[in-house]
JSON list of C-alpha atoms and ligand atoms in Angstrom, two decimals:
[
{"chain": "A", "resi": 1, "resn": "UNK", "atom": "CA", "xyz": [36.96, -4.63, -26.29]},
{"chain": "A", "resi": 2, "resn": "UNK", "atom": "CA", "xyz": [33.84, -5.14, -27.55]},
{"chain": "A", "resi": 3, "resn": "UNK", "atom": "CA", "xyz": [31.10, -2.93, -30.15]},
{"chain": "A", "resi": 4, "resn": "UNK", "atom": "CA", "xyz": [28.43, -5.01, -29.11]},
{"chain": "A", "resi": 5, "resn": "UNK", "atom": "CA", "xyz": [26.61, -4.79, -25.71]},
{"chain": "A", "resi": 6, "resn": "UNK", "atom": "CA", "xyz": [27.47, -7.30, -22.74]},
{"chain": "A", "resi": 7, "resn": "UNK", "atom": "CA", "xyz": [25.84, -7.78, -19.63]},
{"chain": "A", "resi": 8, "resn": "UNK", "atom": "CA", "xyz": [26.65, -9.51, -16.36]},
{"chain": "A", "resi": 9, "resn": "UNK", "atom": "CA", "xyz": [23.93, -11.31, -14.91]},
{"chain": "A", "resi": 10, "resn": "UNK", "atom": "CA", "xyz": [23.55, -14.11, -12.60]},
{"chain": "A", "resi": 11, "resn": "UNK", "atom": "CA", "xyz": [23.05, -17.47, -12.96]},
{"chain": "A", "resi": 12, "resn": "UNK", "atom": "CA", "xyz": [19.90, -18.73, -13.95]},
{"chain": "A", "resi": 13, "resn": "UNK", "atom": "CA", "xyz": [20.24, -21.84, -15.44]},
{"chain": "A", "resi": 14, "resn": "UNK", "atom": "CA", "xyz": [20.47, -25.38, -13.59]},
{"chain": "A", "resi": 15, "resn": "UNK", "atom": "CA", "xyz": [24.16, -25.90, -14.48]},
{"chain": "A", "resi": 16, "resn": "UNK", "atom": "CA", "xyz": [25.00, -21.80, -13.23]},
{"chain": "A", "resi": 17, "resn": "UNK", "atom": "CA", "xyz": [25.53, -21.07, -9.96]},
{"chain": "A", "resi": 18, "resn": "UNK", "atom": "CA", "xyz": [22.63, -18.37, -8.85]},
{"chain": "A", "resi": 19, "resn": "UNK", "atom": "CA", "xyz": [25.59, -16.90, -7.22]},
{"chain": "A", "resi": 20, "resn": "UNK", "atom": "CA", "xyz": [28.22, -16.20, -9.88]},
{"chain": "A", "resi": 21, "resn": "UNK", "atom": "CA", "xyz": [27.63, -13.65, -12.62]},
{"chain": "A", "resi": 22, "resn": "UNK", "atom": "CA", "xyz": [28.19, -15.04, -15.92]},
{"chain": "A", "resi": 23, "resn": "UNK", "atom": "CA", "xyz": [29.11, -13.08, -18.87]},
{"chain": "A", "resi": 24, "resn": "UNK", "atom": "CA", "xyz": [26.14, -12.54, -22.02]},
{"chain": "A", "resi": 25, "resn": "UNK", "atom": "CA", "xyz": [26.63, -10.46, -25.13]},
{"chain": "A", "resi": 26, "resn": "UNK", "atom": "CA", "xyz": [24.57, -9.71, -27.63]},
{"chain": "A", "resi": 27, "resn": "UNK", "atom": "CA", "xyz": [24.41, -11.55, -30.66]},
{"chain": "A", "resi": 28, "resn": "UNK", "atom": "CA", "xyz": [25.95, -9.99, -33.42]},
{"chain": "A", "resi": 29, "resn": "UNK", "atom": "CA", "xyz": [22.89, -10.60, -36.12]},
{"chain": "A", "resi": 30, "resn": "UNK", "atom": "CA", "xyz": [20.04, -10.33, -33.68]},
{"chain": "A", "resi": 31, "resn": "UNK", "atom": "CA", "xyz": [20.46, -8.83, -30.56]},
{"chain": "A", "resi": 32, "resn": "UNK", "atom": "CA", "xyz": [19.44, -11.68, -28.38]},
{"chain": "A", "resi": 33, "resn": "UNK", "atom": "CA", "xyz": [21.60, -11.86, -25.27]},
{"chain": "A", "resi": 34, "resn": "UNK", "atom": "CA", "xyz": [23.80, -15.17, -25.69]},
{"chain": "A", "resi": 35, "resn": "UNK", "atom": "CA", "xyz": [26.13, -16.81, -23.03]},
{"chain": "A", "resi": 36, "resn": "UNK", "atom": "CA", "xyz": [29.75, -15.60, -24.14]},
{"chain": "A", "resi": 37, "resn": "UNK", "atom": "CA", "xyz": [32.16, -17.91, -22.43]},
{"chain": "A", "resi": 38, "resn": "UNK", "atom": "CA", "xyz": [35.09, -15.73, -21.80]},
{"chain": "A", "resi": 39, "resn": "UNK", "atom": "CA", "xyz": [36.49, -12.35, -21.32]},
{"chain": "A", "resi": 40, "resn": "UNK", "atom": "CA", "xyz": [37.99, -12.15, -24.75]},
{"chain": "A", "resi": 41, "resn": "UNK", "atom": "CA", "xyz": [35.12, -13.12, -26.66]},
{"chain": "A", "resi": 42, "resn": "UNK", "atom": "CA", "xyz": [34.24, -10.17, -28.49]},
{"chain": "A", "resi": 43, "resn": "UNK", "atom": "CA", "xyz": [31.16, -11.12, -30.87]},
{"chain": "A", "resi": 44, "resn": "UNK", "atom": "CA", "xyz": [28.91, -14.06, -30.72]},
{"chain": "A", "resi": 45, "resn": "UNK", "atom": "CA", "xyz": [26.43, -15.63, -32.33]},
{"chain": "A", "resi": 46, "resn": "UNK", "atom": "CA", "xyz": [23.48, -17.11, -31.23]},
{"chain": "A", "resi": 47, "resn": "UNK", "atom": "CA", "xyz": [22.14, -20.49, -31.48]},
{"chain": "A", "resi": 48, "resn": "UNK", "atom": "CA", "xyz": [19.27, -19.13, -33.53]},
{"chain": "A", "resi": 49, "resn": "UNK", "atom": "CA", "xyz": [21.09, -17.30, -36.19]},
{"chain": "A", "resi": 50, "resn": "UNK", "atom": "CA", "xyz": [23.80, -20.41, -36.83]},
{"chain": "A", "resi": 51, "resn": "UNK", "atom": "CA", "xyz": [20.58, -22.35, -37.23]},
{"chain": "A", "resi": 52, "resn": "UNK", "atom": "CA", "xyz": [19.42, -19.96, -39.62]},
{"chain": "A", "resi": 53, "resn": "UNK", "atom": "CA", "xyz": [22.86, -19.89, -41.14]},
{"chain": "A", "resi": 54, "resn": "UNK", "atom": "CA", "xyz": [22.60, -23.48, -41.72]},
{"chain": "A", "resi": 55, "resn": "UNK", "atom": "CA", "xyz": [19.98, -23.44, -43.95]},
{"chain": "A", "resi": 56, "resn": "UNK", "atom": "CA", "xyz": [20.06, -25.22, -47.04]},
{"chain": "A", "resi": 57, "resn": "UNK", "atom": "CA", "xyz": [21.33, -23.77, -50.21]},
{"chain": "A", "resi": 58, "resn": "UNK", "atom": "CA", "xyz": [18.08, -23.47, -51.79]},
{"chain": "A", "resi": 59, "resn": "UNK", "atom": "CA", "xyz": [16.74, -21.59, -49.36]},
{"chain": "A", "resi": 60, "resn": "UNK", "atom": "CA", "xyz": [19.15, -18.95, -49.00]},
{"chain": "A", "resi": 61, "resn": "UNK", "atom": "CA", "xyz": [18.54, -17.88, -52.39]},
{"chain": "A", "resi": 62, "resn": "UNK", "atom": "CA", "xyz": [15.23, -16.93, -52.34]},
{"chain": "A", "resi": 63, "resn": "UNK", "atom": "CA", "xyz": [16.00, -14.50, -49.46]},
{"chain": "A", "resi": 64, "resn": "UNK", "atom": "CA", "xyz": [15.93, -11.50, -51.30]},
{"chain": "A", "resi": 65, "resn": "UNK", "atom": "CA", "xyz": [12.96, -12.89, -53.05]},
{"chain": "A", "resi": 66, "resn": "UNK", "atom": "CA", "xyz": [10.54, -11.21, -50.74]},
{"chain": "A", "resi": 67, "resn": "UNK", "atom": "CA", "xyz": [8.92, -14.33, -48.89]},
{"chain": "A", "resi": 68, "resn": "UNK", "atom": "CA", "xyz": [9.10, -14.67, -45.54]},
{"chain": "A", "resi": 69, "resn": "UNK", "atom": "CA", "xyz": [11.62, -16.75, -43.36]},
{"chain": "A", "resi": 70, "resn": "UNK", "atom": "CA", "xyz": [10.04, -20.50, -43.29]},
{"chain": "A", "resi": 71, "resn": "UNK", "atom": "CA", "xyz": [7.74, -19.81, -46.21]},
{"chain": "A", "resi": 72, "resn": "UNK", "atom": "CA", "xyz": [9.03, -23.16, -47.85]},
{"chain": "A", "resi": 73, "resn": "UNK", "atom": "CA", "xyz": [7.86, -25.28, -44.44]},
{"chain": "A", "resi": 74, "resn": "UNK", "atom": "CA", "xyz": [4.20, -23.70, -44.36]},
{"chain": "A", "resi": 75, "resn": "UNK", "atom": "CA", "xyz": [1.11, -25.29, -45.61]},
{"chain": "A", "resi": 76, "resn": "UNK", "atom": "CA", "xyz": [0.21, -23.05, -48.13]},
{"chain": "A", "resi": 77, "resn": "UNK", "atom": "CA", "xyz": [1.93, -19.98, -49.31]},
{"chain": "A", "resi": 78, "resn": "UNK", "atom": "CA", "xyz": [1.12, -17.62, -52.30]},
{"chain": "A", "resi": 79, "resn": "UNK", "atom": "CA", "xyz": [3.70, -14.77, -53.34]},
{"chain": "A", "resi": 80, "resn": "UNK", "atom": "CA", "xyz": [2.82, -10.90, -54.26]},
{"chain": "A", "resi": 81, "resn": "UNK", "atom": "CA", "xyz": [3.18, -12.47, -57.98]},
{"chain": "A", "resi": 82, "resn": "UNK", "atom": "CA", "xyz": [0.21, -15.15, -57.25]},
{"chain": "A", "resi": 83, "resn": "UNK", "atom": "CA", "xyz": [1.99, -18.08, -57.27]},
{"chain": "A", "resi": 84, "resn": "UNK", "atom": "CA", "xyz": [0.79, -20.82, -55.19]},
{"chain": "A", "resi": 85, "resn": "UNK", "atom": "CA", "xyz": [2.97, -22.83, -52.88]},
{"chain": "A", "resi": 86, "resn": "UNK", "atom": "CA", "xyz": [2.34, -25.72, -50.68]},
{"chain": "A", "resi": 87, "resn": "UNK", "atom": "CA", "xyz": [5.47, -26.72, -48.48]},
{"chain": "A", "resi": 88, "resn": "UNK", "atom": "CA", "xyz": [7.56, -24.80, -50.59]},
{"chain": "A", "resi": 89, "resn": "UNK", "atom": "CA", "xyz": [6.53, -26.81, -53.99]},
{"chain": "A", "resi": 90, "resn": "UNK", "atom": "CA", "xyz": [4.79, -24.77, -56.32]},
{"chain": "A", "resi": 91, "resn": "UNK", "atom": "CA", "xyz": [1.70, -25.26, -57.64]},
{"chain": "A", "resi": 92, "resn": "UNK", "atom": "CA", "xyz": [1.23, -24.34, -60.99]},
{"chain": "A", "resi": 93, "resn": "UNK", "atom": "CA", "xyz": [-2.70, -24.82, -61.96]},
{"chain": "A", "resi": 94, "resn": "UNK", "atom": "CA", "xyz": [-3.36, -22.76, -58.63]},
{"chain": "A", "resi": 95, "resn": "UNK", "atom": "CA", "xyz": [-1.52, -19.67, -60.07]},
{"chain": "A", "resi": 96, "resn": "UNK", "atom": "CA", "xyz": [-3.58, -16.76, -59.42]},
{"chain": "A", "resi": 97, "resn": "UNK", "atom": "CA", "xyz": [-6.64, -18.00, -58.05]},
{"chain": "A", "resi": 98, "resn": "UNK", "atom": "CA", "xyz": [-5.72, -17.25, -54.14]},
{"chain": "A", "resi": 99, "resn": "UNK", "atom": "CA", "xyz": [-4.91, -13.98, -52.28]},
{"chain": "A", "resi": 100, "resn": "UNK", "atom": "CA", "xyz": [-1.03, -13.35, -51.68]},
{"chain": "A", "resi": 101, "resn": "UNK", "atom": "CA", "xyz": [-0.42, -14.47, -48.18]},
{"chain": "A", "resi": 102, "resn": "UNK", "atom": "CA", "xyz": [-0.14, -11.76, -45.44]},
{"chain": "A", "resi": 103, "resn": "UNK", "atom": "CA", "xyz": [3.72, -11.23, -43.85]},
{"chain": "A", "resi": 104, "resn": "UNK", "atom": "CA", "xyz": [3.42, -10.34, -40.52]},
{"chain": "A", "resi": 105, "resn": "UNK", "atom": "CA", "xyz": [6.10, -8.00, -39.94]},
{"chain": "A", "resi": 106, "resn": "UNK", "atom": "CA", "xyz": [8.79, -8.93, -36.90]},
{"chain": "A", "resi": 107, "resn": "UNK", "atom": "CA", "xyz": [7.97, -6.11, -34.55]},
{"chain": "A", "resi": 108, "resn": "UNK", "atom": "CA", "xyz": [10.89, -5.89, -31.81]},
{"chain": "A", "resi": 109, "resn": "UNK", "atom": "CA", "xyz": [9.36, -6.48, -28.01]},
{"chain": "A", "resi": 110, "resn": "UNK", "atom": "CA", "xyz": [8.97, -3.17, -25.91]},
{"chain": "A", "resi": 111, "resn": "UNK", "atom": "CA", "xyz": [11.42, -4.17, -22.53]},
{"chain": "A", "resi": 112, "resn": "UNK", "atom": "CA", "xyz": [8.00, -3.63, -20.90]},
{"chain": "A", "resi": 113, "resn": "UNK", "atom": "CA", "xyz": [6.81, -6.98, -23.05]},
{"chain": "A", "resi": 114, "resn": "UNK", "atom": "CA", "xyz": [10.14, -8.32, -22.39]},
{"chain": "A", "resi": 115, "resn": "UNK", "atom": "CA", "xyz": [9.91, -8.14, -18.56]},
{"chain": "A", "resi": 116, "resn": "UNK", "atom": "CA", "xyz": [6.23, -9.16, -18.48]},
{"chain": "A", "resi": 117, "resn": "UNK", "atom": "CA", "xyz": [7.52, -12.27, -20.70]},
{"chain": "A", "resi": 118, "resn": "UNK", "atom": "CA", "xyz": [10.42, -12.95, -18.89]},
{"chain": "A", "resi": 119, "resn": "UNK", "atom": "CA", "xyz": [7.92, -12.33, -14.96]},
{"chain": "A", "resi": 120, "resn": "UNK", "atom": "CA", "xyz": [5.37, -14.84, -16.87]},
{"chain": "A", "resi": 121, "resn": "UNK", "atom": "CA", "xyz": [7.99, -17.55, -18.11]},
{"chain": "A", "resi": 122, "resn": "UNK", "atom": "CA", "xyz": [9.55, -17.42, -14.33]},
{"chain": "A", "resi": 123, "resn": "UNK", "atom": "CA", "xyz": [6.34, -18.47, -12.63]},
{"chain": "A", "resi": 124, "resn": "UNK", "atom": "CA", "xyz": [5.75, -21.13, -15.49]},
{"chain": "A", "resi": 125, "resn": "UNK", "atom": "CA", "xyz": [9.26, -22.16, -14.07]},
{"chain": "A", "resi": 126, "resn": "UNK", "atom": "CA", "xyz": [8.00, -22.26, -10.79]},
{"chain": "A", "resi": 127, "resn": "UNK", "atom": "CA", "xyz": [4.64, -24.05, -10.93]},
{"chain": "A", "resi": 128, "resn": "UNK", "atom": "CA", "xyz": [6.50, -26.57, -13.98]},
{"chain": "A", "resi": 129, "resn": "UNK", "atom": "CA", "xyz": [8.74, -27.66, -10.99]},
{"chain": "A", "resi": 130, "resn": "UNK", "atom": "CA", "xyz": [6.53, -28.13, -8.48]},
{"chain": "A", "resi": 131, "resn": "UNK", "atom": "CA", "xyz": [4.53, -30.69, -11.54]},
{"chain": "A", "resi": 132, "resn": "UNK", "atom": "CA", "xyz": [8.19, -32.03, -12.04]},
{"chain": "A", "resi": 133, "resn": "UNK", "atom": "CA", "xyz": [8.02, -33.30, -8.50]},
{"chain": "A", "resi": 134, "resn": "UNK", "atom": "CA", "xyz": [4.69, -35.33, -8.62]},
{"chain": "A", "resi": 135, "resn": "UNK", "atom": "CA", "xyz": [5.65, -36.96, -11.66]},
{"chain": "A", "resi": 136, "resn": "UNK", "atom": "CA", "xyz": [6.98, -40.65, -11.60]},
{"chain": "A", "resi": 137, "resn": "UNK", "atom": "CA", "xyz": [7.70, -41.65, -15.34]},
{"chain": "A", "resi": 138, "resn": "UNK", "atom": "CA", "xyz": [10.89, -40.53, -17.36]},
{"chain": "A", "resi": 139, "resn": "UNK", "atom": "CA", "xyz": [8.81, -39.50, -20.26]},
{"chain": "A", "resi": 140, "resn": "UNK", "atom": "CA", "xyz": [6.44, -37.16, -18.07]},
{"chain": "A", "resi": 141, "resn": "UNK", "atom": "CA", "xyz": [9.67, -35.18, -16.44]},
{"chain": "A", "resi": 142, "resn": "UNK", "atom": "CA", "xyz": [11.02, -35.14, -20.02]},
{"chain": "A", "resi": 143, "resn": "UNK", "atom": "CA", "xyz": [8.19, -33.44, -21.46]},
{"chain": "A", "resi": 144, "resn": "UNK", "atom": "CA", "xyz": [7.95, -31.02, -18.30]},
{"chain": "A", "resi": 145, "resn": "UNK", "atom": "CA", "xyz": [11.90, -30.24, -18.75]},
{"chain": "A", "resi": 146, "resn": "UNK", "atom": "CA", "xyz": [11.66, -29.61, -21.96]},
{"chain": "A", "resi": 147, "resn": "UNK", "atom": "CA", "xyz": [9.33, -27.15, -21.12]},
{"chain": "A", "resi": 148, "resn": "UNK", "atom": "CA", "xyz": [11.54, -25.30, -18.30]},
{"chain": "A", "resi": 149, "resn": "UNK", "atom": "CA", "xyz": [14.52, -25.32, -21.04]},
{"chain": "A", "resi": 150, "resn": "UNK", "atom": "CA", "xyz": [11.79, -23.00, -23.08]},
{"chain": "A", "resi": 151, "resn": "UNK", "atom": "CA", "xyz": [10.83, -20.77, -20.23]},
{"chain": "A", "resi": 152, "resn": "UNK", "atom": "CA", "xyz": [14.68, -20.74, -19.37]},
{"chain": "A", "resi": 153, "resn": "UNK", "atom": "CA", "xyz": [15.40, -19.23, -23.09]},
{"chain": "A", "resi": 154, "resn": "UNK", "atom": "CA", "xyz": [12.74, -16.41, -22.26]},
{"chain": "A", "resi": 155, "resn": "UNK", "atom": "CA", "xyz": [14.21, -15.85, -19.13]},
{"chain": "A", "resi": 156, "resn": "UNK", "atom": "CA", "xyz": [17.98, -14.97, -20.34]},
{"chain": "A", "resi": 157, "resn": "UNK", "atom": "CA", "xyz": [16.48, -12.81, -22.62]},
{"chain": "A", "resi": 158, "resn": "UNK", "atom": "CA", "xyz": [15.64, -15.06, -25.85]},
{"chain": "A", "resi": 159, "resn": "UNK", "atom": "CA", "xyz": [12.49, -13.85, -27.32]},
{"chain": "A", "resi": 160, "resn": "UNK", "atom": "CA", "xyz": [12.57, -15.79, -31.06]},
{"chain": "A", "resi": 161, "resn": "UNK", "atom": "CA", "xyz": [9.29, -15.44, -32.37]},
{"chain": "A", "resi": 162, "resn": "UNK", "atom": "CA", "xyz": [8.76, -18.89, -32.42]},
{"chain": "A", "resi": 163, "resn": "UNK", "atom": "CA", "xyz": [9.75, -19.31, -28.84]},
{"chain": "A", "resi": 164, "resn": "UNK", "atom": "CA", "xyz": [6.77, -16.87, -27.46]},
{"chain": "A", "resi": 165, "resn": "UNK", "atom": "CA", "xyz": [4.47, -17.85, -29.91]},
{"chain": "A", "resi": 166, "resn": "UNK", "atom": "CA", "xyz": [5.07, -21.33, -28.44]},
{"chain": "A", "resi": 167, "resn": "UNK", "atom": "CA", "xyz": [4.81, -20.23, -25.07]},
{"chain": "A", "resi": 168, "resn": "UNK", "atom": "CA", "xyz": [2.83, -17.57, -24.84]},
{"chain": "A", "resi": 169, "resn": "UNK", "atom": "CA", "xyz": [-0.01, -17.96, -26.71]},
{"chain": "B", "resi": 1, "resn": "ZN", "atom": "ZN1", "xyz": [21.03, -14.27, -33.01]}
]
């Protein structure tokens, strides 16, 4: 038994069969529908959140702090307080001269976006394999697989910001 959601759905991937259904559950920290390998599994996390879990000490302690997720890795960044940061170093003599950089709120994907994401990443899919066939050097197919992988992710219901930002826009 399970308190998190599972779904059966057929295989999608290169190494499922189209014909078995495979087992997915949601992930315990962010809903994303993740692979879960057997009957007894009853929680799983996704590949996303142990990445996030991985994180460097550092980082996890400004969590709470009020700055985004992957402040430390942009360009620039200036907190409510006015203090400047560029890849996560502050920046001392720029204290208070710049605006406090905008957080854009997650906002959670209406199933409507989800299915138009998931209709859109299947005919990427589609056309990226047809391109996969004309192509004659490793490095071309790898670039073009890499891709499908992506679309893939959208498909079985992965929708990271990152990943349709990336894709999508
Ligand atoms: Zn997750």
């Amino acid at each position: 038994m399970t308190e998190y959601a599972v779904e059966y759905r057929k295989g999608s991937k290169w190494n499922q069969n189209p014909d078995q259904l495979y087992r997915y559950m949601e992930c315990k920290l962010c809903g994303a529908f993740e692979l879960a390998c057997d009957e007894k599994t009853t929680a799983v996390t996704c590949h996303e959140c142990v990445i996030e879990m991985c994180d460097p000490p550092e980082i996890k302690s400004n969590r709470n702090s009020g700055k985004p997720s992957g402040w430390h890795f942009m360009k620039q960044f200036v907190d409510k307080g006015g203090n400047v940061y560029h890849k996560g170093v502050e920046q001392p003599k720029l204290k208070g001269t710049l605006q406090p950089t905008e957080i854009k709120k997650k906002k959670r994907l209406s199933k409507k976006e989800k299915q138009k994401y998931i209709q859109d990443a299947a005919i990427a899919v589609l056309s990226l394999k047809k391109e996969l066939k004309g192509l004659r050097w490793k490095k071309d197919k790898k670039i073009v697989l890499q891709e499908i992988k992506n679309y893939n992710k959208v498909i079985s219901g992965k929708f990271t910001d990152s990943l349709v930002s990336k894709l999508f826009s």
